[in-house]
GROMACS .gro file of C-alpha atoms in nm:
model
  132
    1MET     CA    1  -9.573   8.178  -1.072
    2GLY     CA    2  -9.318   8.360  -0.870
    3ARG     CA    3  -9.276   8.510  -0.531
    4TRP     CA    4  -9.564   8.676  -0.360
    5LEU     CA    5  -9.595   8.878  -0.042
    6ASP     CA    6  -9.859   8.848   0.230
    7GLY     CA    7 -10.173   9.019   0.107
    8ARG     CA    8 -10.476   8.978  -0.114
    9GLY     CA    9 -10.547   8.895  -0.472
   10GLU     CA   10 -10.750   8.661  -0.688
   11LEU     CA   11 -10.726   8.294  -0.763
   12VAL     CA   12 -10.816   8.228  -1.127
   13VAL     CA   13 -10.912   7.868  -1.206
   14TYR     CA   14 -10.902   7.745  -1.565
   15GLY     CA   15 -11.096   7.440  -1.680
   16GLU     CA   16 -11.438   7.296  -1.604
   17ARG     CA   17 -11.641   7.407  -1.306
   18ILE     CA   18 -11.981   7.312  -1.167
   19VAL     CA   19 -12.257   7.570  -1.152
   20HIS     CA   20 -12.550   7.464  -0.936
   21GLY     CA   21 -12.848   7.384  -1.153
   22GLU     CA   22 -12.653   7.423  -1.477
   23GLY     CA   23 -12.418   7.124  -1.466
   24ILE     CA   24 -12.062   7.154  -1.595
   25VAL     CA   25 -11.951   7.483  -1.746
   26HIS     CA   26 -11.633   7.495  -1.955
   27GLY     CA   27 -11.404   7.791  -1.883
   28GLU     CA   28 -11.050   7.719  -2.011
   29ARG     CA   29 -11.018   8.058  -2.182
   30ASP     CA   30 -11.178   8.301  -1.943
   31GLY     CA   31 -11.116   8.133  -1.608
   32PHE     CA   32 -11.313   8.170  -1.288
   33ALA     CA   33 -11.195   8.422  -1.026
   34VAL     CA   34 -11.214   8.371  -0.648
   35PRO     CA   35 -11.103   8.612  -0.371
   36LEU     CA   36 -10.763   8.505  -0.238
   37GLU     CA   37 -10.559   8.569   0.074
   38ILE     CA   38 -10.185   8.513   0.033
   39ALA     CA   39  -9.968   8.388   0.321
   40THR     CA   40  -9.597   8.369   0.242
   41SER     CA   41  -9.428   8.480   0.564
   42TYR     CA   42  -9.360   8.223   0.834
   43ARG     CA   43  -9.601   8.398   1.070
   44ALA     CA   44  -9.887   8.419   0.818
   45ARG     CA   45  -9.842   8.055   0.708
   46THR     CA   46  -9.832   7.935   1.070
   47LYS     CA   47 -10.155   8.117   1.154
   48GLY     CA   48 -10.335   8.014   0.835
   49LEU     CA   49 -10.705   7.962   0.908
   50LEU     CA   50 -10.661   7.904   1.283
   51GLY     CA   51 -10.914   8.086   1.499
   52ARG     CA   52 -11.152   8.157   1.211
   53ASP     CA   53 -11.507   8.038   1.159
   54GLY     CA   54 -11.477   8.043   0.780
   55ILE     CA   55 -11.317   8.212   0.481
   56GLU     CA   56 -11.452   8.394   0.181
   57GLY     CA   57 -11.261   8.253  -0.113
   58ALA     CA   58 -10.930   8.077  -0.059
   59LEU     CA   59 -10.598   8.102   0.124
   60LEU     CA   60 -10.266   8.038  -0.054
   61LEU     CA   61  -9.979   7.909   0.159
   62SER     CA   62  -9.644   7.942  -0.013
   63PRO     CA   63  -9.409   7.767   0.011
   64ALA     CA   64  -9.590   7.464   0.151
   65GLY     CA   65  -9.590   7.090   0.095
   66SER     CA   66  -9.835   6.980   0.364
   67VAL     CA   67 -10.085   7.117   0.614
   68HIS     CA   68 -10.263   7.023   0.935
   69THR     CA   69 -10.606   7.111   1.072
   70PHE     CA   70 -10.530   7.101   1.445
   71ARG     CA   71 -10.729   7.369   1.632
   72MET     CA   72 -10.938   7.450   1.324
   73ARG     CA   73 -11.309   7.509   1.365
   74PHE     CA   74 -11.435   7.381   1.029
   75PRO     CA   75 -11.345   7.123   0.761
   76ILE     CA   76 -11.142   7.248   0.465
   77ASP     CA   77 -11.057   7.158   0.108
   78VAL     CA   78 -10.683   7.144   0.044
   79ALA     CA   79 -10.531   7.163  -0.305
   80TYR     CA   80 -10.162   7.092  -0.353
   81LEU     CA   81 -10.000   7.286  -0.640
   82ASP     CA   82  -9.675   7.216  -0.822
   83ARG     CA   83  -9.428   7.487  -0.925
   84ARG     CA   84  -9.626   7.554  -1.243
   85LEU     CA   85  -9.949   7.605  -1.046
   86ARG     CA   86 -10.108   7.280  -1.163
   87VAL     CA   87 -10.321   7.094  -0.910
   88ILE     CA   88 -10.153   6.765  -0.815
   89ALA     CA   89 -10.394   6.657  -0.537
   90VAL     CA   90 -10.714   6.772  -0.367
   91ARG     CA   91 -10.832   6.652  -0.027
   92THR     CA   92 -11.105   6.743   0.220
   93MET     CA   93 -10.976   6.748   0.577
   94LYS     CA   94 -11.175   6.748   0.900
   95PRO     CA   95 -11.044   6.944   1.200
   96GLY     CA   96 -10.771   6.768   1.398
   97ARG     CA   97 -10.599   6.595   1.104
   98LEU     CA   98 -10.243   6.591   0.968
   99GLY     CA   99 -10.209   6.595   0.590
  100LEU     CA  100  -9.947   6.384   0.417
  101PRO     CA  101  -9.665   6.580   0.251
  102ARG     CA  102  -9.675   6.589  -0.129
  103VAL     CA  103  -9.330   6.557  -0.284
  104ARG     CA  104  -9.391   6.787  -0.583
  105SER     CA  105  -9.605   7.037  -0.391
  106ARG     CA  106  -9.473   7.392  -0.375
  107HIS     CA  107  -9.793   7.574  -0.275
  108VAL     CA  108 -10.115   7.483  -0.095
  109LEU     CA  109 -10.463   7.631  -0.136
  110GLU     CA  110 -10.716   7.608   0.147
  111ALA     CA  111 -11.089   7.682   0.133
  112GLU     CA  112 -11.408   7.580   0.310
  113ALA     CA  113 -11.499   7.216   0.243
  114GLY     CA  114 -11.690   7.175  -0.081
  115ALA     CA  115 -11.587   7.506  -0.236
  116MET     CA  116 -11.312   7.377  -0.464
  117GLU     CA  117 -11.537   7.132  -0.647
  118GLY     CA  118 -11.764   7.416  -0.753
  119TRP     CA  119 -11.468   7.627  -0.864
  120GLY     CA  120 -11.329   7.346  -1.079
  121VAL     CA  121 -11.017   7.291  -0.866
  122ARG     CA  122 -10.933   6.927  -0.939
  123VAL     CA  123 -10.625   6.725  -1.029
  124GLY     CA  124 -10.476   6.859  -1.352
  125ALA     CA  125 -10.649   7.199  -1.337
  126ARG     CA  126 -10.436   7.508  -1.387
  127VAL     CA  127 -10.464   7.811  -1.160
  128GLU     CA  128 -10.323   8.162  -1.171
  129ILE     CA  129 -10.250   8.401  -0.885
  130VAL     CA  130 -10.334   8.765  -0.956
  131VAL     CA  131 -10.200   9.006  -0.694
  132GLU     CA  132 -10.383   9.331  -0.615
   0.00000   0.00000   0.00000
């Protein structure tokens, strides 16, 4: 938790995750790390994933309570996080959509559609932001 600056880091997801061919893997202690881009300035949050064909890992928008996918080229998974970095909602959004604001949301994670399920990002999961 805390304030971050635009840059890079890692998203660490604690809880269960799905490994293809192996089913559910439990990982509450060790966590699962994913490359992360951090967008905290107005300019970086406004640009987000616009103009890209994909993303390796995830993008953190902070502060943020809602997102849109206008002018995006690919569908995305969106996870809304509360101030304690707990996932309060996860949605998959097609391009050209407007997401509903989440009252308790303080941060939003975006990734390519389908990625978050494999990482174990689901309602109630806890995540950590590790800055490089």
